[in-house]
XYZ file of C-alpha atoms in Angstrom:
654
model
C 3.171 -28.940 8.201
C 6.668 -28.316 9.481
C 7.440 -32.065 9.356
C 7.140 -31.905 5.573
C 9.515 -28.970 5.162
C 13.029 -29.571 3.892
C 15.706 -28.960 6.502
C 17.955 -26.881 4.251
C 17.374 -23.826 2.035
C 19.480 -21.128 0.423
C 17.382 -18.242 1.759
C 14.891 -18.078 4.626
C 12.611 -15.020 4.613
C 10.662 -14.147 7.774
C 7.768 -11.757 7.160
C 5.671 -11.166 4.038
C 5.786 -7.370 3.738
C 6.575 -5.703 0.421
C 10.415 -5.613 0.649
C 10.594 -9.206 1.937
C 8.263 -10.427 -0.805
C 10.290 -8.683 -3.515
C 13.500 -10.247 -2.179
C 11.881 -13.694 -1.996
C 10.702 -13.379 -5.615
C 14.120 -12.182 -6.792
C 15.900 -15.031 -5.003
C 13.548 -17.702 -6.348
C 13.829 -16.230 -9.839
C 17.622 -16.508 -9.666
C 17.397 -20.201 -8.780
C 17.740 -20.044 -4.999
C 15.775 -22.376 -2.708
C 13.488 -20.048 -0.734
C 11.437 -20.645 2.401
C 9.065 -17.750 3.131
C 7.285 -17.838 6.499
C 5.082 -15.499 8.522
C 3.653 -15.944 12.007
C 0.535 -14.038 10.950
C -2.455 -15.693 9.318
C -2.409 -13.265 6.386
C 0.074 -12.021 3.808
C 1.575 -8.549 3.775
C 2.302 -7.721 7.430
C 1.742 -3.982 7.829
C 1.267 -3.747 4.047
C -1.836 -5.966 4.146
C -5.430 -5.280 3.093
C -8.466 -6.551 5.005
C -12.160 -7.032 4.500
C -14.262 -5.164 7.065
C -14.641 -8.148 9.379
C -10.967 -8.955 8.872
C -10.064 -5.444 9.969
C -12.226 -5.813 13.087
C -10.302 -8.965 13.914
C -7.007 -7.124 13.361
C -8.197 -4.342 15.706
C -8.984 -6.826 18.446
C -5.678 -8.630 17.959
C -3.730 -5.391 18.384
C -5.625 -4.426 21.522
C -4.809 -7.647 23.340
C -1.678 -7.719 25.489
C -1.510 -11.469 25.988
C 1.831 -13.152 25.408
C 2.099 -16.117 23.072
C 3.523 -19.229 24.691
C 5.966 -21.563 23.005
C 4.313 -24.578 21.397
C 7.537 -26.516 21.655
C 9.355 -26.331 24.979
C 12.242 -28.566 23.905
C 13.606 -26.478 21.053
C 16.621 -25.353 23.106
C 17.918 -28.931 23.023
C 18.653 -28.393 19.347
C 21.249 -25.710 20.156
C 24.853 -26.974 20.289
C 27.566 -25.846 22.705
C 29.358 -23.723 20.111
C 26.129 -21.944 19.169
C 24.062 -19.128 20.604
C 20.560 -17.921 19.848
C 18.930 -14.608 18.955
C 15.322 -14.856 20.092
C 12.603 -13.381 17.872
C 9.390 -11.638 18.859
C 6.247 -13.731 18.855
C 3.866 -10.770 19.031
C 3.775 -7.778 16.689
C 4.345 -4.566 18.652
C 4.435 -2.148 15.733
C 0.803 -1.005 16.120
C -0.308 1.221 19.012
C -3.222 3.422 20.155
C -5.903 1.642 18.120
C -9.259 3.420 18.455
C -12.357 2.585 16.395
C -15.574 4.612 16.210
C -18.961 4.057 14.610
C -20.987 7.118 13.620
C -23.587 5.464 11.373
C -27.110 4.345 12.169
C -26.917 1.113 14.178
C -30.604 0.402 14.789
C -30.462 -2.972 13.072
C -26.854 -3.831 13.853
C -27.797 -6.369 16.524
C -29.560 -8.551 13.946
C -26.534 -8.799 11.666
C -25.097 -12.303 11.523
C -21.886 -11.361 9.722
C -18.800 -12.247 11.768
C -17.036 -9.240 13.228
C -20.053 -7.066 14.000
C -19.470 -4.420 16.628
C -21.683 -4.020 19.634
C -24.113 -1.118 19.436
C -22.592 2.231 20.353
C -24.928 4.143 22.721
C -23.736 7.702 22.057
C -22.005 9.876 19.492
C -18.320 9.194 19.111
C -18.304 6.279 21.542
C -15.252 4.115 21.018
C -15.932 0.632 19.768
C -12.324 -0.378 20.151
C -13.020 -2.736 23.029
C -16.314 -4.053 21.663
C -15.062 -5.997 18.680
C -16.792 -9.334 18.371
C -15.059 -12.602 19.112
C -12.819 -14.158 16.446
C -14.055 -12.785 13.103
C -12.803 -14.644 10.088
C -9.663 -13.317 8.401
C -10.325 -12.651 4.745
C -7.248 -10.718 3.733
C -5.256 -13.276 1.850
C -6.233 -15.511 -1.038
C -3.182 -17.661 -0.341
C -3.118 -20.952 1.501
C -1.132 -21.066 4.706
C 0.815 -24.170 3.812
C 2.773 -24.479 0.572
C 0.923 -22.649 -2.207
C 1.203 -23.313 -5.903
C 0.524 -20.701 -8.510
C -2.495 -22.603 -9.884
C -4.159 -22.873 -6.465
C -3.689 -19.183 -5.797
C -5.272 -18.140 -9.084
C -8.307 -20.352 -8.529
C -8.905 -18.816 -5.107
C -9.000 -15.251 -6.411
C -12.757 -15.303 -6.837
C -13.279 -11.618 -7.563
C -10.476 -11.184 -10.110
C -11.519 -13.071 -13.238
C -8.440 -12.436 -15.380
C -4.996 -11.212 -14.412
C -4.251 -7.903 -16.109
C -1.101 -6.908 -17.915
C -1.128 -3.855 -15.678
C 0.910 -1.567 -17.813
C 0.427 0.778 -20.713
C -2.949 0.432 -22.354
C -4.564 -1.998 -19.935
C -4.651 0.466 -17.062
C -6.679 2.936 -19.073
C -8.997 0.142 -20.151
C -9.625 -0.835 -16.540
C -10.292 2.764 -15.651
C -12.732 3.388 -18.493
C -14.600 0.125 -18.008
C -15.120 0.654 -14.307
C -16.080 4.288 -14.684
C -18.553 3.595 -17.472
C -20.271 0.836 -15.514
C -20.587 2.883 -12.364
C -21.523 6.066 -14.175
C -24.320 4.208 -15.942
C -25.659 2.961 -12.630
C -25.556 6.399 -11.044
C -26.515 8.515 -14.061
C -29.921 9.653 -12.809
C -28.711 10.815 -9.416
C -25.794 12.639 -11.023
C -28.091 14.571 -13.345
C -30.405 15.494 -10.510
C -27.497 16.728 -8.431
C -26.681 19.183 -11.207
C -30.060 20.950 -11.092
C -30.196 24.197 -9.170
C -33.986 24.387 -8.686
C -36.474 21.540 -8.680
C -39.313 19.757 -7.037
C -39.277 18.067 -3.625
C -38.314 14.772 -5.254
C -35.317 16.431 -6.885
C -34.233 17.861 -3.542
C -34.415 14.434 -1.937
C -32.385 13.012 -4.820
C -29.539 15.335 -3.875
C -29.245 13.732 -0.457
C -26.748 10.848 -0.312
C -28.106 7.376 0.163
C -28.325 6.538 3.839
C -25.864 3.779 4.763
C -26.306 1.965 8.085
C -23.707 0.120 10.077
C -25.517 -3.161 9.523
C -25.169 -2.646 5.746
C -21.430 -2.122 6.122
C -21.128 -5.329 8.120
C -23.338 -7.233 5.709
C -21.293 -5.997 2.728
C -18.002 -6.440 4.576
C -16.465 -8.559 1.834
C -16.748 -5.612 -0.558
C -14.131 -3.762 1.471
C -10.380 -4.119 1.024
C -8.947 -1.787 3.640
C -5.209 -1.071 3.523
C -3.136 -0.746 6.672
C -0.761 1.548 4.803
C -1.950 4.110 2.275
C 0.213 4.561 -0.814
C -0.018 5.231 -4.522
C 2.261 4.073 -7.334
C 4.119 6.708 -9.354
C 3.619 5.808 -13.017
C 7.371 6.025 -13.615
C 8.392 4.988 -10.121
C 10.666 2.117 -9.221
C 7.818 -0.232 -8.322
C 6.002 0.159 -11.653
C 9.265 -0.361 -13.535
C 9.964 -3.497 -11.467
C 6.446 -4.853 -12.040
C 6.848 -4.430 -15.802
C 10.430 -5.715 -15.957
C 9.716 -8.863 -13.925
C 6.281 -9.417 -15.530
C 4.722 -9.544 -12.056
C 2.322 -6.878 -13.329
C 0.138 -9.555 -14.928
C -0.959 -10.682 -11.475
C -2.588 -7.324 -10.642
C -4.922 -4.678 -12.032
C -4.649 -0.926 -11.574
C -6.792 2.173 -11.756
C -5.698 5.734 -12.459
C -5.830 8.307 -9.709
C -8.201 10.714 -11.405
C -7.591 14.034 -9.654
C -5.265 16.007 -7.396
C -7.003 18.185 -4.813
C -5.908 21.091 -2.638
C -7.269 22.401 0.662
C -7.037 26.170 0.817
C -8.966 28.765 2.818
C -11.247 26.086 4.210
C -12.283 24.737 0.813
C -11.360 21.721 -1.301
C -10.615 22.443 -4.950
C -9.112 20.560 -7.864
C -5.536 21.282 -8.946
C -4.746 21.478 -12.681
C -1.866 19.124 -13.459
C -1.359 18.665 -17.172
C -0.934 21.430 -19.752
C -4.525 20.922 -20.903
C -5.814 21.065 -17.322
C -3.941 24.309 -16.676
C -5.345 26.106 -19.709
C -8.876 24.723 -19.176
C -8.911 25.715 -15.518
C -11.436 28.363 -14.498
C -9.907 28.964 -11.106
C -6.682 30.443 -12.546
C -6.398 33.753 -14.345
C -4.596 33.784 -17.693
C -1.561 35.436 -16.105
C -1.426 32.706 -13.451
C -1.639 29.992 -16.109
C 1.400 31.424 -17.859
C 3.280 31.791 -14.593
C 2.539 28.165 -13.663
C 3.505 26.722 -17.045
C 6.748 28.732 -17.075
C 7.721 27.505 -13.628
C 6.818 23.862 -14.333
C 8.869 23.976 -17.538
C 11.812 25.279 -15.513
C 11.407 22.434 -12.978
C 11.650 19.810 -15.722
C 15.088 21.101 -16.750
C 16.256 22.879 -13.602
C 19.646 21.150 -13.666
C 20.464 23.008 -16.876
C 19.903 26.354 -15.148
C 21.816 26.120 -11.834
C 22.229 29.890 -11.639
C 18.489 30.285 -11.016
C 18.460 28.261 -7.784
C 22.125 28.248 -6.697
C 21.615 31.060 -4.187
C 18.673 29.267 -2.557
C 20.189 25.818 -1.973
C 20.130 26.329 1.783
C 16.655 27.854 1.761
C 13.378 25.978 2.029
C 11.423 25.249 -1.131
C 8.626 27.486 0.158
C 11.047 30.415 0.416
C 12.348 29.710 -3.103
C 8.802 29.750 -4.515
C 8.275 33.244 -3.111
C 11.169 34.509 -5.242
C 9.666 33.151 -8.489
C 6.924 35.784 -8.841
C 4.177 33.245 -8.210
C 0.835 34.178 -6.677
C 0.006 32.751 -3.211
C -2.476 30.291 -4.730
C 0.124 28.979 -7.196
C 2.695 28.645 -4.417
C 0.167 26.642 -2.411
C -0.667 24.333 -5.350
C 2.989 23.677 -6.180
C 4.118 23.136 -2.596
C 1.279 20.944 -1.300
C -0.317 19.337 -4.364
C 2.470 18.942 -6.936
C 5.751 18.674 -5.026
C 3.842 17.398 -1.942
C 6.641 18.390 0.417
C 6.886 19.946 3.852
C 6.753 23.716 4.048
C 9.473 23.925 6.713
C 11.687 20.852 6.275
C 12.166 20.596 2.506
C 15.043 22.478 0.892
C 15.039 23.927 -2.604
C 16.761 21.016 -4.353
C 14.462 18.442 -2.765
C 11.437 20.476 -3.796
C 12.647 20.798 -7.391
C 13.347 17.061 -7.548
C 9.892 16.229 -6.194
C 8.224 18.588 -8.687
C 10.157 17.121 -11.595
C 9.277 13.577 -10.523
C 5.598 14.531 -10.455
C 5.791 16.088 -13.929
C 7.747 13.212 -15.467
C 5.068 10.759 -14.324
C 2.234 12.744 -15.914
C 0.581 11.386 -19.033
C 1.927 7.840 -18.977
C -1.375 6.319 -17.881
C -3.643 9.341 -17.372
C -3.895 12.958 -16.285
C -2.254 12.313 -12.908
C 1.076 10.647 -12.074
C -0.477 7.952 -9.873
C -1.922 4.451 -10.092
C -3.788 2.490 -7.446
C -3.945 -1.343 -7.379
C -7.459 -2.738 -7.517
C -8.399 -4.611 -4.314
C -5.888 -2.566 -2.331
C -2.188 -2.075 -1.705
C -2.021 -5.518 -0.076
C -2.213 -7.087 -3.541
C 1.326 -5.998 -4.420
C 3.235 -8.122 -1.848
C 1.040 -11.082 -2.785
C 1.918 -10.640 -6.469
C 5.619 -11.026 -5.678
C 4.841 -13.979 -3.396
C 3.067 -15.607 -6.323
C 6.109 -15.102 -8.534
C 8.277 -16.687 -5.846
C 5.897 -19.659 -5.633
C 5.945 -20.092 -9.419
C 9.737 -20.462 -9.270
C 9.688 -22.978 -6.403
C 9.432 -20.902 -3.231
C 7.719 -22.576 -0.258
C 5.225 -20.599 1.844
C 3.985 -21.129 5.396
C 1.613 -18.769 7.189
C 0.841 -19.086 10.917
C 4.394 -20.370 11.162
C 6.439 -18.519 13.766
C 10.196 -18.771 14.244
C 11.590 -19.122 17.750
C 15.138 -17.949 17.144
C 18.121 -17.496 14.896
C 20.983 -19.933 15.558
C 24.396 -18.247 15.424
C 27.797 -19.928 15.266
C 29.998 -18.433 18.003
C 33.254 -18.795 16.065
C 32.253 -17.332 12.699
C 29.499 -15.041 13.993
C 27.249 -16.094 11.104
C 23.696 -17.323 11.376
C 23.444 -21.031 10.599
C 19.781 -21.878 11.008
C 16.394 -21.012 12.455
C 14.244 -23.041 14.821
C 10.512 -22.851 14.186
C 7.628 -23.220 16.651
C 7.389 -26.958 15.890
C 10.970 -27.412 17.022
C 12.335 -28.066 13.527
C 15.793 -26.751 12.758
C 16.088 -25.292 9.241
C 19.498 -24.334 7.845
C 20.204 -21.650 5.230
C 22.961 -19.424 3.892
C 21.062 -16.120 4.166
C 18.246 -14.869 6.366
C 15.849 -11.964 5.744
C 13.957 -10.746 8.820
C 11.271 -8.089 9.016
C 12.071 -5.487 11.667
C 8.998 -6.289 13.808
C 10.339 -9.798 14.509
C 13.541 -8.533 16.148
C 13.601 -8.583 19.936
C 14.110 -5.537 22.138
C 17.647 -6.651 22.990
C 18.625 -6.387 19.312
C 16.829 -3.052 18.833
C 17.936 -1.406 22.079
C 19.851 1.330 20.206
C 17.272 1.831 17.455
C 15.225 5.025 17.483
C 11.933 4.471 15.676
C 9.601 7.026 14.159
C 5.838 6.586 14.106
C 3.106 7.104 11.535
C -0.388 8.315 12.394
C -3.069 6.564 10.368
C -6.817 6.893 10.059
C -9.258 5.002 7.864
C -12.764 6.384 7.318
C -15.848 5.017 5.588
C -17.881 7.984 4.301
C -21.080 8.481 2.319
C -19.880 11.169 -0.125
C -16.750 12.469 -1.806
C -14.865 15.421 -0.341
C -15.409 17.194 -3.673
C -18.579 16.376 -5.606
C -18.388 16.215 -9.399
C -20.475 14.779 -12.212
C -18.629 11.484 -11.849
C -18.923 9.610 -8.573
C -16.044 7.268 -9.405
C -13.032 9.360 -8.471
C -9.697 8.402 -6.928
C -8.424 11.562 -5.269
C -5.328 12.649 -3.395
C -5.371 15.692 -1.141
C -2.657 17.236 1.043
C -3.942 19.245 3.996
C -1.258 21.734 5.115
C -0.516 22.039 8.841
C -2.300 24.696 10.864
C 0.560 25.287 13.302
C 4.287 25.501 12.615
C 6.113 22.284 13.374
C 3.085 20.127 12.617
C 3.200 17.736 9.631
C 0.960 17.972 6.583
C -1.681 15.248 6.285
C -1.970 13.147 3.117
C -5.563 12.156 2.299
C -6.369 9.488 -0.301
C -10.034 8.950 -1.170
C -11.038 5.741 -2.949
C -14.321 5.014 -4.726
C -16.123 1.699 -5.099
C -14.657 1.001 -8.560
C -11.259 0.435 -6.912
C -12.822 -2.681 -5.304
C -11.978 -1.358 -1.844
C -15.447 -0.357 -0.585
C -19.131 -1.048 -1.128
C -21.300 0.925 -3.538
C -22.431 4.404 -2.388
C -19.507 4.697 0.046
C -15.955 6.028 -0.087
C -12.857 4.773 1.698
C -10.661 7.600 2.980
C -7.077 7.127 4.204
C -5.248 9.787 6.234
C -1.509 9.568 6.957
C 1.110 11.805 8.564
C 4.281 11.465 10.651
C 3.281 11.175 14.306
C 3.643 13.910 16.874
C 1.034 12.485 19.273
C -1.447 9.636 19.068
C -3.069 9.067 15.683
C -6.403 10.390 16.849
C -4.859 13.592 18.252
C -2.890 14.142 15.039
C -5.663 13.416 12.540
C -9.015 14.153 14.143
C -8.715 17.948 13.569
C -8.302 17.293 9.838
C -11.210 14.856 9.853
C -13.405 17.501 11.477
C -12.430 20.045 8.801
C -13.335 17.794 5.904
C -16.172 15.652 7.253
C -19.235 15.683 9.454
C -19.026 13.278 12.387
C -22.486 13.537 13.928
C -25.656 12.760 12.026
C -27.826 14.582 14.575
C -25.769 17.753 14.342
C -25.881 17.563 10.581
C -29.691 17.513 10.549
C -29.869 20.621 12.705
C -27.170 22.595 10.891
C -27.645 24.345 7.597
C -25.170 25.564 5.026
C -21.580 24.349 5.179
C -22.146 21.321 7.413
C -24.732 19.921 5.023
C -22.165 19.914 2.226
C -19.636 17.862 4.153
C -19.491 14.092 3.685
C -20.617 12.119 6.719
C -18.268 9.675 8.452
C -19.962 6.312 8.977
C -17.085 4.481 10.642
C -13.481 5.328 11.556
C -10.365 3.754 13.023
C -7.190 5.500 14.219
C -3.854 3.831 14.956
C -0.129 4.513 15.144
C 2.227 2.391 13.055
C 5.984 2.050 13.502
C 8.132 3.582 10.755
C 11.360 1.559 10.720
C 12.664 2.900 7.398
C 16.067 4.548 7.074
C 17.619 2.758 10.071
C 21.310 2.039 9.727
C 22.255 -1.629 9.961
C 24.844 -0.849 12.649
C 22.057 0.326 14.966
C 21.012 -3.292 15.526
C 23.012 -5.000 18.273
C 24.713 -8.336 17.597
C 23.250 -8.887 14.149
C 25.124 -11.582 12.146
C 26.555 -10.509 8.801
C 24.298 -12.858 6.801
C 21.081 -11.624 8.463
C 19.390 -8.705 6.699
C 16.617 -6.551 8.147
C 13.673 -5.228 6.107
C 11.754 -2.202 7.317
C 8.027 -1.661 7.442
C 6.103 1.031 5.549
C 7.512 4.558 5.506
C 5.727 7.912 5.390
C 6.377 8.568 1.677
C 3.518 8.438 -0.802
C 5.297 6.014 -3.146
C 7.050 2.679 -2.703
C 10.585 3.585 -3.811
C 12.070 2.976 -0.374
C 10.888 -0.653 -0.290
C 12.123 -1.383 -3.818
C 15.537 0.206 -3.189
C 15.935 -1.726 0.049
C 15.003 -5.029 -1.593
C 17.410 -4.519 -4.490
C 20.255 -3.448 -2.179
C 19.868 -6.527 0.033
C 19.601 -8.859 -2.965
C 22.769 -7.432 -4.566
C 24.664 -7.818 -1.293
C 23.719 -11.495 -1.153
C 24.108 -12.296 -4.862
C 26.218 -9.579 -6.521
C 26.551 -11.459 -9.826
C 22.815 -12.138 -10.266
C 20.334 -9.877 -12.051
C 17.599 -8.440 -9.857
C 14.157 -9.773 -10.872
C 14.845 -10.420 -14.574
C 12.030 -11.058 -17.013
C 10.782 -14.665 -17.307
C 12.451 -16.691 -20.062
C 11.029 -16.702 -23.569
C 9.676 -20.189 -24.353
C 11.359 -20.055 -27.760
C 14.752 -19.719 -26.069
C 14.314 -22.743 -23.785
C 16.470 -25.729 -24.805
C 14.801 -29.003 -23.833
C 16.627 -32.238 -23.047
C 16.527 -34.953 -25.706
C 14.402 -37.169 -23.458
C 11.785 -34.428 -23.048
C 11.654 -33.787 -26.806
C 11.211 -37.492 -27.494
C 8.422 -37.732 -24.950
C 6.607 -34.785 -26.499
C 6.938 -36.139 -30.041
C 5.627 -39.567 -29.053
C 2.704 -38.020 -27.185
C 3.499 -39.666 -23.840
C 4.247 -36.429 -22.005
C 0.705 -35.401 -21.141
C 1.329 -34.253 -17.594
C -1.267 -31.588 -16.694
C 1.240 -29.701 -14.583
C 3.345 -28.699 -17.574
C 0.550 -27.089 -19.562
C -0.282 -24.177 -17.236
C 3.395 -23.367 -16.837
C 3.919 -23.307 -20.599
C 0.958 -21.030 -21.218
C 2.113 -18.806 -18.369
C 5.519 -18.375 -19.989
C 4.004 -17.693 -23.414
C 1.752 -14.974 -22.042
C 4.723 -13.533 -20.180
C 6.684 -13.337 -23.404
C 3.865 -11.592 -25.249
C 3.402 -9.037 -22.489
C 7.115 -8.284 -22.232
C 7.282 -7.684 -25.986
C 4.227 -5.414 -25.729
C 5.821 -3.353 -22.981
C 9.066 -3.057 -24.915
C 7.313 -1.771 -28.014
C 5.147 0.615 -25.996
C 8.063 2.043 -24.052
C 10.090 2.564 -27.198
């Protein structure tokens, strides 16, 4: 309750997205008093993950245009004569053009009792966007909405039995354990799929298991559907921060197992490592040598400036044509290794992206990428947990009416929440979506087009069903963006068994459906009836069971001066950007933290218990056996495990 909140903090953070959560954790770790609030009922903002029914609730919420009224009408009485206010938004306007479709069999959907079930769709491709059921239960966050403690949070994480160390060694263990368990369960069907000729029973075994809409609703808690689709570079800033701060022990990760390419209407696997290149059957021996020679050059391109100096102003695609590479190799490097735009990326940017990809290879597996189990929404919550461990206070469903600004100094003094309580602080962190239109009048936002699909098969069948794949689909027309496709299997804990969760993302040119539906139609089959009648290529395509399209605001890269009338001690955090990794969020969080506390270290490792100097009274109490408080024991064991993990990482990295 707001009545129980202190009236003064060092830092107030509004919004629980990834950059805000990192800042909150860093501030709490450095000894600052932190209040972290969010008007939403879940953690993560646009970085959140939802169960299926939770996503249906989110869809309905973003289709409603109702305004939220003030719960406290008298809050303006708290404003003094020498103060002015900057009002904050009460409704999130960063999501637009939400369209949901159900393509699966819905014969039994009416009998499903699970909250969030959609009404039956009468025809192919009929939008279910306006037919979402009333008030499904939000299941995104394991955190309480009041003031969480670390112990409470851990007990509520029912599916995650033990927090993982999430770095070198443990990631591979997670990957192998999950793959072995799922491969064992699906061994018979995999063997039957490999037979070329067989009996009628063998033919039927090749057909994917039929998944109905009612099954998806019934198994809705098995889904953890991300609003933003990203992967973690194994040597990226976020992984380094997770290891350095020991926040990694709150999460588990799985390797991305393969990089795919879409060329000449077909999906094929791209060889990444040296072993993959020389074991590849799709490349001739000459091409293998060409590729290895070029990749070796990219790793040390700065030592050979004469080889690219004349092409600095050219696009990376034009530079590749001068390197005596075959068209297929140029395609692989441009779209699947560098993963850059064919028209907008210059030579230096392309070389940097290729080198980053190569430097991340081999740390945890054959690809440069990791994916957090239970979805991307786990990462902000991990940093929130660290903040709570070091004394941060959390309140969900807790909106802020305004910022209170002193007219003379121009600095923000306090916030007023929806209960009418005035809370003072020295610094304020605000997520961009909370700023009113008057503050953002000069800001020019970009948009992201997003689609989330539930499918019955992988886009590229292999012996193993448990694959985490990334695919870049190049644009058909000039000026159109490439589409990034990430396919997740059930062992990532993001979808039910026998289904795949597919994320599509690209910078917006139109609505999300207009941008992404052509790609969906290339890779997937949308109509079950058409699929039964068609032979050949259509039968090989995975079938879409359910889909949602939406546009999301991209507020990254906006200059602070673009915001009108922003006090100097108020800092703005952006939402998700279009990049595959999370470097932008980490850089932004560290920059803001250093501006507030230039002498403090950013997210240092937890203290070693052996280095802690206790007061004489505490030592006496321990020796006499009177200090048996249960609260101290979990904290002590937490610090000891932190110390062991930090030492393990240090040895491994060295």
